[in-house]
Short mmCIF file of C-alpha atoms in Angstrom, two decimals:
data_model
loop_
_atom_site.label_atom_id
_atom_site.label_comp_id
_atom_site.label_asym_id
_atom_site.label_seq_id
_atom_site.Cartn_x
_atom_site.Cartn_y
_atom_site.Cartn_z
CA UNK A 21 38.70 -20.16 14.56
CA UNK A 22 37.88 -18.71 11.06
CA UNK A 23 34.45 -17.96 9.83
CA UNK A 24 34.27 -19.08 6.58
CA UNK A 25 32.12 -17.90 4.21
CA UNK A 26 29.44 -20.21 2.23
CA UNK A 27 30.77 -22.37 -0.74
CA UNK A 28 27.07 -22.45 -1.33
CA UNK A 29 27.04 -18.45 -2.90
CA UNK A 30 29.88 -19.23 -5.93
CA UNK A 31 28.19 -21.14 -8.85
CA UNK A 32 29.79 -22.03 -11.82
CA UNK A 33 28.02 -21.49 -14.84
CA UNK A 34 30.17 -22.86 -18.06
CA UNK A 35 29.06 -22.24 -21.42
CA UNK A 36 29.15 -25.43 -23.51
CA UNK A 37 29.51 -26.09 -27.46
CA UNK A 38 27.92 -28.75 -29.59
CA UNK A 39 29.42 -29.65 -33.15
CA UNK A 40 27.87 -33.04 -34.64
CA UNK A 41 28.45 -35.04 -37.60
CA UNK A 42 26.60 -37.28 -39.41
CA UNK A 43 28.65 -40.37 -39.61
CA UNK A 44 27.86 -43.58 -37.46
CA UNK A 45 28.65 -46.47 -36.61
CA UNK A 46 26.53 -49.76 -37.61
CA UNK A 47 24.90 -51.70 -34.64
CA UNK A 48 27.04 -54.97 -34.21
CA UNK A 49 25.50 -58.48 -34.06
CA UNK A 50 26.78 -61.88 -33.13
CA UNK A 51 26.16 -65.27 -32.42
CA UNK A 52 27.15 -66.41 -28.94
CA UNK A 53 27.08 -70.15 -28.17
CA UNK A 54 26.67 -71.47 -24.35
CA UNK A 55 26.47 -74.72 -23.53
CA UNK A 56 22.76 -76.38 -21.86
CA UNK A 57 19.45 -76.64 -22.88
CA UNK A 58 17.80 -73.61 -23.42
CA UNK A 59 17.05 -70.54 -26.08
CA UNK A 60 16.99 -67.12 -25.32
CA UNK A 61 18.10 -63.43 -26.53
CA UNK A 62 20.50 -61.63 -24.87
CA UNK A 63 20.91 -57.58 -25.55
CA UNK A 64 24.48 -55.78 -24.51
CA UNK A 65 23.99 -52.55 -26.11
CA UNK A 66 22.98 -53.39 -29.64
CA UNK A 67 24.72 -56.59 -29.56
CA UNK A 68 22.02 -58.69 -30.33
CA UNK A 69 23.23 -62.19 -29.04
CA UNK A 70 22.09 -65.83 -29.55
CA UNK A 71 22.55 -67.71 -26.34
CA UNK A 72 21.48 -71.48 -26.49
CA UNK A 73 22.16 -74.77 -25.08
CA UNK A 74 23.24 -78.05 -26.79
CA UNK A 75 22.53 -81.56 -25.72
CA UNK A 76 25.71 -83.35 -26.61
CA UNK A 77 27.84 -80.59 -24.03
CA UNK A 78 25.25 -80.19 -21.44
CA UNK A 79 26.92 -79.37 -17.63
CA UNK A 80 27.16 -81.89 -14.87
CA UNK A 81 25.89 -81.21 -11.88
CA UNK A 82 28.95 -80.61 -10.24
CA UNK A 83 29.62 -77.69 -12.78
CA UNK A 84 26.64 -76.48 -12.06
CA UNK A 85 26.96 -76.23 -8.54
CA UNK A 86 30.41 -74.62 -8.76
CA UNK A 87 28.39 -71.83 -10.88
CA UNK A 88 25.84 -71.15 -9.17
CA UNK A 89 28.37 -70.76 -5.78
CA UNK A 90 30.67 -68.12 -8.08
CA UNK A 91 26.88 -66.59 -8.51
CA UNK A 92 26.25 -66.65 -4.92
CA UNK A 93 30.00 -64.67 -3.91
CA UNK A 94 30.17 -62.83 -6.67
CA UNK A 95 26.36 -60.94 -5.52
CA UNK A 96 26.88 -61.03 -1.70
CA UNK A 97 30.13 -59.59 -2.16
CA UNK A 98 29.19 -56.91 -4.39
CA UNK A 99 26.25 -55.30 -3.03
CA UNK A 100 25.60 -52.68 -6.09
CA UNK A 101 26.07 -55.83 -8.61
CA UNK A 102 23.41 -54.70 -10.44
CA UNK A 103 24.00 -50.95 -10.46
CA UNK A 104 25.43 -49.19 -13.20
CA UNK A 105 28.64 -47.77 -12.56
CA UNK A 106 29.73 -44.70 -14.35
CA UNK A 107 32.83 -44.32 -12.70
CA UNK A 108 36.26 -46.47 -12.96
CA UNK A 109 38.45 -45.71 -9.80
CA UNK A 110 38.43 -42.13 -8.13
CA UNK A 111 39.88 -40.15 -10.98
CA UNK A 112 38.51 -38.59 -14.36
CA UNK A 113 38.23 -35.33 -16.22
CA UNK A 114 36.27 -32.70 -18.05
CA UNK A 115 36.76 -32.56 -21.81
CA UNK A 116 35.38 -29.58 -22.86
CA UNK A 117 36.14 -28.28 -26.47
CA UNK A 118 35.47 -24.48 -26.61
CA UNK A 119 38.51 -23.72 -28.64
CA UNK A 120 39.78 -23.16 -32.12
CA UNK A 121 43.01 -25.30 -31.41
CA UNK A 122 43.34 -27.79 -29.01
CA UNK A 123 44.33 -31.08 -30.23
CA UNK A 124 41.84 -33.57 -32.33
CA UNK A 125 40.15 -36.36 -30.63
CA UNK A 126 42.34 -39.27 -31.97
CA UNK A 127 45.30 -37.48 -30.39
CA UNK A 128 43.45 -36.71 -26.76
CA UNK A 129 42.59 -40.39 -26.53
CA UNK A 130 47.01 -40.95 -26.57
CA UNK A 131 47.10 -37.87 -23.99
CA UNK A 132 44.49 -39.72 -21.62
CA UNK A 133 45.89 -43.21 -22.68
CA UNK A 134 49.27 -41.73 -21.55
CA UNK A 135 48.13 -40.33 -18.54
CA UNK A 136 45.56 -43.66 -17.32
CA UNK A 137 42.66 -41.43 -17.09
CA UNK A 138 40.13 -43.84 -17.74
CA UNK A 139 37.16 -41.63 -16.99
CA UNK A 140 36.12 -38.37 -19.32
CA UNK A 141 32.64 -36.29 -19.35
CA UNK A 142 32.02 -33.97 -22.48
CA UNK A 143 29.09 -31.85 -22.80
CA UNK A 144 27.70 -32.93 -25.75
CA UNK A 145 27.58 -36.25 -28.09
CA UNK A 146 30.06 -34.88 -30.42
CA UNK A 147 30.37 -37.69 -33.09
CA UNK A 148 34.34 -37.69 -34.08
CA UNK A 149 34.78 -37.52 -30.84
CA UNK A 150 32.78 -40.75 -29.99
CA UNK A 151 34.55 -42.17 -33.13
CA UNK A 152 38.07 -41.65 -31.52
CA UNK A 153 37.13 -42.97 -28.23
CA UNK A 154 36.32 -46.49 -29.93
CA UNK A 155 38.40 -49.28 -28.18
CA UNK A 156 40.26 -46.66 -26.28
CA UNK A 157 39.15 -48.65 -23.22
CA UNK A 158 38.17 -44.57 -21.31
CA UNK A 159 34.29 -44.58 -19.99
CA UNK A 160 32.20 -41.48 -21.15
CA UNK A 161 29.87 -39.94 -19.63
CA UNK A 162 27.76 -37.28 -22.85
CA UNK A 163 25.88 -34.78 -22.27
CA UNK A 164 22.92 -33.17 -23.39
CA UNK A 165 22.87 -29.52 -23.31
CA UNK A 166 20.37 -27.20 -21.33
CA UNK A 167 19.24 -25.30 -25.10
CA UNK A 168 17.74 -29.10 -25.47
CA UNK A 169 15.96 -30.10 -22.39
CA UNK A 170 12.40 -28.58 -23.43
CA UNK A 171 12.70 -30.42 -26.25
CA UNK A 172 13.65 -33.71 -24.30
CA UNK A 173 10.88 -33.31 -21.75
CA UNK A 174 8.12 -32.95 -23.95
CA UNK A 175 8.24 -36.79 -24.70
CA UNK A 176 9.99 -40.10 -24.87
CA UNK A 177 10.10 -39.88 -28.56
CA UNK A 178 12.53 -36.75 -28.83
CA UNK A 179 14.68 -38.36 -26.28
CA UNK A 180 14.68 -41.53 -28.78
CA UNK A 181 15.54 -40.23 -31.46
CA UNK A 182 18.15 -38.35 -29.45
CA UNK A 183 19.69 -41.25 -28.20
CA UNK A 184 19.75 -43.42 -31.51
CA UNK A 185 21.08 -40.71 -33.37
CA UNK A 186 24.18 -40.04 -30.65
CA UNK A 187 24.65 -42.74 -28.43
CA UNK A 188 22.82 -46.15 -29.91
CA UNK A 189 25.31 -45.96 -33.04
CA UNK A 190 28.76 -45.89 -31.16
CA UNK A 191 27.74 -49.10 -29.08
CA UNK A 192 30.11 -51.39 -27.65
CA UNK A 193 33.21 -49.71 -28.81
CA UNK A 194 32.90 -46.46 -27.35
CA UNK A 195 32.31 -47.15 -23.43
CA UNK A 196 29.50 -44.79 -23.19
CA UNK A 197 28.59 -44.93 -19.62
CA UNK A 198 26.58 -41.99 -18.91
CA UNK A 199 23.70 -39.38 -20.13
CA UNK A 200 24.50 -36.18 -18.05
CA UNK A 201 21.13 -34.08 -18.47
CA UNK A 202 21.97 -31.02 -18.71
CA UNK A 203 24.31 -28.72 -16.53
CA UNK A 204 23.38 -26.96 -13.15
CA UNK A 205 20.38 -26.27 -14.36
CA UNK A 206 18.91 -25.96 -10.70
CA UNK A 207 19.96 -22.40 -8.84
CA UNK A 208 20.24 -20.75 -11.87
CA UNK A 209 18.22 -17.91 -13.70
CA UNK A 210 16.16 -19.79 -16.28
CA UNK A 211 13.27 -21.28 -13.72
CA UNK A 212 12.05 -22.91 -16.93
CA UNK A 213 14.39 -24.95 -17.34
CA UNK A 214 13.71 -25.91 -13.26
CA UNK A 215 10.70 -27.74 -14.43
CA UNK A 216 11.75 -29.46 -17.44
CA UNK A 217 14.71 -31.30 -15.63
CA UNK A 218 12.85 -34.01 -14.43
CA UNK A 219 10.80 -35.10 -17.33
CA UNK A 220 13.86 -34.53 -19.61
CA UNK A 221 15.30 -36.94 -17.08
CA UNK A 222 12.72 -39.54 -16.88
CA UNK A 223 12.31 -39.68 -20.88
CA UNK A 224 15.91 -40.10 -21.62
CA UNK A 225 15.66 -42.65 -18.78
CA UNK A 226 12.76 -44.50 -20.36
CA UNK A 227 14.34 -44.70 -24.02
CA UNK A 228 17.38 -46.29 -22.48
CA UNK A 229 14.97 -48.54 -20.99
CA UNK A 230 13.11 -49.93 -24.16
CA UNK A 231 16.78 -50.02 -25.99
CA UNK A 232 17.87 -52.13 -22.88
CA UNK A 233 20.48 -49.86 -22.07
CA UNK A 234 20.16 -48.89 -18.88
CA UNK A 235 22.33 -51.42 -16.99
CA UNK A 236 25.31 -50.00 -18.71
CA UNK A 237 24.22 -46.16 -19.26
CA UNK A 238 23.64 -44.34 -16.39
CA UNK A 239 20.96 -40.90 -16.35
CA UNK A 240 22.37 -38.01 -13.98
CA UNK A 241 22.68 -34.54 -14.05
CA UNK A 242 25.46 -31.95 -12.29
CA UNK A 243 24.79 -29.39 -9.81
CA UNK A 244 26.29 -26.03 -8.85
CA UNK A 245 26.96 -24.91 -5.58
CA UNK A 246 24.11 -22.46 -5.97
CA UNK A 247 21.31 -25.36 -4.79
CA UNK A 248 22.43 -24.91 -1.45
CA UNK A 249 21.05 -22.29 0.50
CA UNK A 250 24.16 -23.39 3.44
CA UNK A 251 26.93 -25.32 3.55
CA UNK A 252 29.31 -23.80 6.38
CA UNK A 253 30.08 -26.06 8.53
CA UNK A 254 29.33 -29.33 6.49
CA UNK A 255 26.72 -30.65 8.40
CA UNK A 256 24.41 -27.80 8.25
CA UNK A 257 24.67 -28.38 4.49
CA UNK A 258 20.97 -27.92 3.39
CA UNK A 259 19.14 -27.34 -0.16
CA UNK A 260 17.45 -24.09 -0.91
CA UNK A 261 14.04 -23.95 -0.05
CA UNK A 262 13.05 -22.66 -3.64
CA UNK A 263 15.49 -25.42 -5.28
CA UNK A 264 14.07 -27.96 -2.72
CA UNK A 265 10.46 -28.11 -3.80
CA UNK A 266 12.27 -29.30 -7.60
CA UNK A 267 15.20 -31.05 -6.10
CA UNK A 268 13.80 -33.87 -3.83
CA UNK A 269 11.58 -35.17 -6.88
CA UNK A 270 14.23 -35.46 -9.16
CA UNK A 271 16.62 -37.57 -6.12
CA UNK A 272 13.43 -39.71 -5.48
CA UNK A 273 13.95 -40.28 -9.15
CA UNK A 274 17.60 -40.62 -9.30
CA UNK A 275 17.44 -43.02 -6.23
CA UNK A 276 15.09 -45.31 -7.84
CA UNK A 277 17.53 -45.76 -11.01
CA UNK A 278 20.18 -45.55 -8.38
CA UNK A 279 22.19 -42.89 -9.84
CA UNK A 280 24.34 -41.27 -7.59
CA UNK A 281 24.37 -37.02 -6.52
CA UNK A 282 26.82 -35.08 -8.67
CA UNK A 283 28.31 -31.64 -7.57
CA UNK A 284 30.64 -29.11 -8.65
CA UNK A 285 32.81 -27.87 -6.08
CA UNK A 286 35.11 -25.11 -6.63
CA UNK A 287 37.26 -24.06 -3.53
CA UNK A 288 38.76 -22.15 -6.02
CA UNK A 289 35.47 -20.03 -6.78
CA UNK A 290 35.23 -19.58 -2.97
CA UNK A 291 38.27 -18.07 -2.60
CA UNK A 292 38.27 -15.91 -5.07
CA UNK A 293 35.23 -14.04 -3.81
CA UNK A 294 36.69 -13.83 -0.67
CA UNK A 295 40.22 -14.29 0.03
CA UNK A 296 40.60 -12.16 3.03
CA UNK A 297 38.23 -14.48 5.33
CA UNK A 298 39.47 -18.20 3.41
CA UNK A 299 43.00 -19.39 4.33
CA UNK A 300 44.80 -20.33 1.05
CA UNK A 301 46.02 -23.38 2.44
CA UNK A 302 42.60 -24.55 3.85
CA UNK A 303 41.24 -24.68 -0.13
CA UNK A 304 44.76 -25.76 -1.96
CA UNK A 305 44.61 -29.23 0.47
CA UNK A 306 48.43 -27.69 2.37
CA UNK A 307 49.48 -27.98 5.94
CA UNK A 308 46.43 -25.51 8.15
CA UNK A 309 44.90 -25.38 11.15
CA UNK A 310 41.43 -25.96 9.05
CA UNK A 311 37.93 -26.16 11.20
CA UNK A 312 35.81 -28.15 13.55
CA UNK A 313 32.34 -29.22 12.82
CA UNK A 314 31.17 -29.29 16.34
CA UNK A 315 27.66 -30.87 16.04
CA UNK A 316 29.67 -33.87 14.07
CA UNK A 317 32.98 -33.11 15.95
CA UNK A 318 34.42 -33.74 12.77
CA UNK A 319 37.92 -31.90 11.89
CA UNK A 320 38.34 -31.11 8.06
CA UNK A 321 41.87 -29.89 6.52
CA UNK A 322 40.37 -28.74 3.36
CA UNK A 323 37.98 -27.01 1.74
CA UNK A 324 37.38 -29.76 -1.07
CA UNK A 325 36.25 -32.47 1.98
CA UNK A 326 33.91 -29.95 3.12
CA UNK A 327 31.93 -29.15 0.32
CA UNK A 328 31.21 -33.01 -0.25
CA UNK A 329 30.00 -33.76 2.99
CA UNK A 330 27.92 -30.28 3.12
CA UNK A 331 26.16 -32.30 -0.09
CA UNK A 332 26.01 -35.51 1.94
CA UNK A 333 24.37 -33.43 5.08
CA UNK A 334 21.55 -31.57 2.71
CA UNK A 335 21.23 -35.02 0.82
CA UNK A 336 20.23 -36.70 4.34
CA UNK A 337 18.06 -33.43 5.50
CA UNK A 338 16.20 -34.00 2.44
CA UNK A 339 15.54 -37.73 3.41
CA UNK A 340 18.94 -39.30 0.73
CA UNK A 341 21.25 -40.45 3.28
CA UNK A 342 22.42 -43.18 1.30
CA UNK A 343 23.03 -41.59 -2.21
CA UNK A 344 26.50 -41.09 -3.07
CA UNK A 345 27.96 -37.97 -4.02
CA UNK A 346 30.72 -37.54 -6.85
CA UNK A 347 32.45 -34.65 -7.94
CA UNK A 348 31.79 -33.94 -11.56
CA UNK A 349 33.67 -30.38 -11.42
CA UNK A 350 36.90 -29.41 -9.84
CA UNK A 351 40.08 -27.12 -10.52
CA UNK A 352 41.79 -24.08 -10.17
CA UNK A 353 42.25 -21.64 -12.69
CA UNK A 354 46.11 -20.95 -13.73
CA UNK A 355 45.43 -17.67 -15.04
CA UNK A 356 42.84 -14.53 -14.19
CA UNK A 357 41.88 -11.07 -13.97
CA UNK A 358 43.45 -8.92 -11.83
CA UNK A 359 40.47 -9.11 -9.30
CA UNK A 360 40.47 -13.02 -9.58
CA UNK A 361 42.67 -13.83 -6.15
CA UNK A 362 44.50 -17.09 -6.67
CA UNK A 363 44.87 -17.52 -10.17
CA UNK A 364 48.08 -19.04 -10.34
CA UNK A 365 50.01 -21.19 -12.25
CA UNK A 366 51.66 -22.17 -8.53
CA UNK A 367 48.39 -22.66 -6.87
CA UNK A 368 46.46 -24.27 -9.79
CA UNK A 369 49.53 -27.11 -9.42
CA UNK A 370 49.20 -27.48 -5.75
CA UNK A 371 45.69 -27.64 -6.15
CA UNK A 372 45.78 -30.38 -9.23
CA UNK A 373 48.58 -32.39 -7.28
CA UNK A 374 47.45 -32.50 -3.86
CA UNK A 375 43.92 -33.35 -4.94
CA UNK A 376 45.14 -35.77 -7.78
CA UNK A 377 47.27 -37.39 -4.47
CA UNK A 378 44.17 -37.29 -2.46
CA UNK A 379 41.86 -39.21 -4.90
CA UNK A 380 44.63 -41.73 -5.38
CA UNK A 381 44.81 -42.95 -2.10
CA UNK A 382 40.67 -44.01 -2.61
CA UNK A 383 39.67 -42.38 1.24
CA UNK A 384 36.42 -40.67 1.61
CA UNK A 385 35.61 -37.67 3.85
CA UNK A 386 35.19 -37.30 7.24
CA UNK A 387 31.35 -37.74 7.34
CA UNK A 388 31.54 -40.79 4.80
CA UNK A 389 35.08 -42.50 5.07
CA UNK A 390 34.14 -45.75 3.97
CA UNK A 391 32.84 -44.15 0.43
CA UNK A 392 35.96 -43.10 -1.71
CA UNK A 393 35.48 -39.54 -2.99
CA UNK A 394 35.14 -39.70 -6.89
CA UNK A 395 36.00 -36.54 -8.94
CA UNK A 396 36.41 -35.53 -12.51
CA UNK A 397 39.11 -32.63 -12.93
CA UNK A 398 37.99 -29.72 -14.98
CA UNK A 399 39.44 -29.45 -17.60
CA UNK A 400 41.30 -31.13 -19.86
CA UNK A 401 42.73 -28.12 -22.01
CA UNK A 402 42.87 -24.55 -21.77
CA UNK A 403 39.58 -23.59 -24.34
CA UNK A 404 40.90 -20.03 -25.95
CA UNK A 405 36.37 -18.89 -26.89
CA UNK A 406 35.65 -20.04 -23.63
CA UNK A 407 33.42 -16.14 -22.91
CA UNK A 408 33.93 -14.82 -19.39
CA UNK A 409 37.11 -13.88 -16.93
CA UNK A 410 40.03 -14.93 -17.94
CA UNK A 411 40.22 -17.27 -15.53
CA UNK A 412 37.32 -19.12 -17.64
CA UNK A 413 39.74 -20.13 -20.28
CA UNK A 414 42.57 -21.14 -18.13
CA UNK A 415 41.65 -24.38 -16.17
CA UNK A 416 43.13 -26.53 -18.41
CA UNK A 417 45.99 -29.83 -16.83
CA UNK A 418 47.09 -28.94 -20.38
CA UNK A 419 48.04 -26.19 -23.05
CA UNK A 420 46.58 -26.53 -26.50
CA UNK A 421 49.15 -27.51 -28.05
CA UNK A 422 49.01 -30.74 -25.67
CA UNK A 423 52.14 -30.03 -23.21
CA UNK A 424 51.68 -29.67 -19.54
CA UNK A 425 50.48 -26.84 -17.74
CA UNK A 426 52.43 -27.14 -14.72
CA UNK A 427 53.44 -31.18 -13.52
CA UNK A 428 51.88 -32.84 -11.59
CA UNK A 429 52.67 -36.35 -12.73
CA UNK A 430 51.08 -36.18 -16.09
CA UNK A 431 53.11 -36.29 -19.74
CA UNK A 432 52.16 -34.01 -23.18
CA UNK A 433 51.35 -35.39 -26.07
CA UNK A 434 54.94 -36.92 -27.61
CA UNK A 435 56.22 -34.76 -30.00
CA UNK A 436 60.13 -35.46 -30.39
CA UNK A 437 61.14 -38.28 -32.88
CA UNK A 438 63.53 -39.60 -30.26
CA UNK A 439 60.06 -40.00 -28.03
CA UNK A 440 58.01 -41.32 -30.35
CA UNK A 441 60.28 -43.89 -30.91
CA UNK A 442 60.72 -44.58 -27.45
CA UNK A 443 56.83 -44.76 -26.71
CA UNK A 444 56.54 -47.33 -30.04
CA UNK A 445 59.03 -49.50 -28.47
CA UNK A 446 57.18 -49.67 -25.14
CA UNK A 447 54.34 -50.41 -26.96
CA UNK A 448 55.86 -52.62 -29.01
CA UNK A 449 57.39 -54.59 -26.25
CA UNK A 450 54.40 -54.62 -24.33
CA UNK A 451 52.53 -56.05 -26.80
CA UNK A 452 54.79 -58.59 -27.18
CA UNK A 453 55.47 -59.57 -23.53
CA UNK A 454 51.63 -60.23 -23.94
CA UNK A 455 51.68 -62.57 -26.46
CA UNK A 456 54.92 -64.92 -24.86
CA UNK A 457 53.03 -64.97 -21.80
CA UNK A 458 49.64 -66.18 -23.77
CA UNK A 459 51.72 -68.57 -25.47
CA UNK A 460 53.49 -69.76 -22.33
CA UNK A 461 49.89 -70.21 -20.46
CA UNK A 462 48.68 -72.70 -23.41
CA UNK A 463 51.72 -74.64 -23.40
CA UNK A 464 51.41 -75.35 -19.88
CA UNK A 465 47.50 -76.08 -20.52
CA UNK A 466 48.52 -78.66 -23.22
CA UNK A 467 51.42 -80.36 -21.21
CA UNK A 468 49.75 -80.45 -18.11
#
């Protein structure tokens, strides 16, 4: 059997960009009649709604009844009803923007569009970018970088006028679904920033709070490998002890606002550091012979499975059995140094498609099958100022000119006439098989 090193000793650390404009978006406000009896105020975002009741279309009892049963399935059937969910599906991706020419927004929003990626995370609250992402229908998840979390801790009023400023003014039309604080800010070098998390946390937290916001934007933060101080096999997967003393307040916190444990995890970065003790095939999801976990006798083919239930085994060591982890980093680099092993255009396709496969089919891992493993793809383009190995600035599913990298399933931005054409009249037709079949639904409501 293979010894294979820890996953735990290859961090990450990405350098991030911010670039804000000043435009916004006006609040939105609307009536919104109900039939019955009674007044009240409803917030959804800043929607500002006017819910009330009139006599003369009040509901029978036996409408009532039938509502309050749909209440009744509708809870017991959904037991995290009243959670917010960040996350559409299993599969979503990194945006990152540290390049001088990669597409602009307006034209990412057709590449995701094109490819049904419905879930994105940027690292900042870059405004033309919220702009484009209005009515696109793809969840966000912003971020606030770690150059502002002193800031942000020191009270709920920076993380206010933070949040009105970047978030409150794109509300409803750009799905803003989460505040990621930070970026592996725990394991890493500045200890300051160690202590600020969790206040930078709760304030953010709190403003979403008096804003009513928070059953639709949800307050989490990504780790690095580095927290864990092992992680080989998965259930010996334990925090640092210097990391733990910060980490289990901030997951008392997290589980009390029910956000869920978010990880990068880079069998890439593993095997890079080591590629004479970690089988290839073991980290790029192909046919192996993989390992045994004998204390869970649990058998895992691939190095991605592994490092989510070592989180899931340090999660329930530090007394978070329940919390759910989600990938909000993965990849493989298609380019690197000479000293990077497995830098590949070949491999980083194998890896993208077999894990792209994997998340399709909604399974979870070996330790937690009944929880479908969630995971957001880094990165969306190759970024050309990204600083570091080469492999740094060669991650991306696509070039920056918006063609493929390598396939696995995906399309490049259209750039033929012939194709343009082609994707109009799908649209086209689309919409218009729409409207017949709206049409045909109210004729049969009439005549019936």
């Amino acid at each position: 059997m293979q010894v294979l090193p820890d996953p735990a000793m290859f961090s990450s650390a990405k350098v991030r960009a911010k670039n804000l404009r000043d435009d916004e978006l006006n609040p939105v406000s609307m009536p919104f009649p109900i039939a019955g009896s009674f007044h009240r105020r409803c917030h959804l975002y800043k929607m500002e709604m006017e819910c009330y009741y009139s006599p003369d279309n009040s509901p029978t009892k036996q409408q009532m009844g039938f509502f309050f049963w749909l209440l009744l399935i509708f809870f017991f059937s959904s037991p995290n009803a009243l959670t917010v969910r960040a996350f559409t599906g299993t599969y979503g991706v990194n945006y990152g923007r540290i390049a001088d020419n990669i597409p602009p927004p307006s034209s990412v929003v057709t590449l995701l569009r094109a490819a049904k990626i419905k879930n994105v995370r940027i690292y900042d609250a870059d405004h033309s970018v919220l702009t484009a992402f209005k009515g696109s229908g793809i969840e966000i998840v912003v971020g606030i970088g770690n150059e502002f979390l002193k800031d942000m801790s020191v009270g709920e009023d920076r993380a206010m006028n933070w949040i009105k400023e970047n978030v409150e003014p794109f509300l409803p039309g750009s799905l803003i679904r989460g505040i990621a604080i930070g970026n592996e800010i725990l394991g890493n070098t500045d200890m300051e920033l160690w202590e600020v998390l969790l206040p930078a946390a709760k304030n953010v937290y709190n403003a979403l709070k008096r804003l009513g916001l928070t059953d639709n934007i949800q307050v989490q933060t990504a780790h690095s490998e580095a927290v864990f101080g092992s992680s080989y096999p998965p259930s010996a997967g334990a925090f640092r002890e210097d990391v733990l003393q910060y980490m289990k307040p901030l997951l008392q916190f997290f589980s009390q606002i029910k956000s869920p444990f978010y990880i990068n995890a880079y069998p890439f970065l593993a095997y890079k550091s080591d590629p004479n003790n970690i089988d290839l095939k073991y980290a790029l999801f192909e046919s192996n012979s993989g390992i045994y976990d004998a204390k869970t006798k649990l058998h895992y083919d691939n190095m991605f499975d592994a490092m989510v239930d070592a989180a899931y085994a340090a999660l329930e060591k530090a007394g978070f059995g329940k919390m759910e982890v989600i990938v909000s980093e993965t990849g493989w680099a298609s380019k690197g140094d000479p000293d990077e092993a497995g830098a590949t255009v070949k491999n980083a396709r194998i890896y993208n498609y077999n894990l792209r496969k994997r998340l399709m089919k909604k399974k979870g891992t070996p330790y937690r099958p009944k929880i479908p493993v969630k995971a957001y793809i880094f990165a969306l383009f190759n970024e050309n100022l990204k600083p570091g190995p080469t492999s740094e600035r060669n991650f991306g599913l696509f070039k920056a000119d918006g063609s493929i990298s390598y396939s696995i399933g995906f399309t490049g931005l259209v750039t033929s006439s012939a194709s343009s054409s082609l994707v109009s009249l799908k649209d086209s037709l689309a919409s218009c098989s729409l409207a017949l079949t709206t049409c045909a639904a109210v004729l049969l409501l009439k005549f019936a």
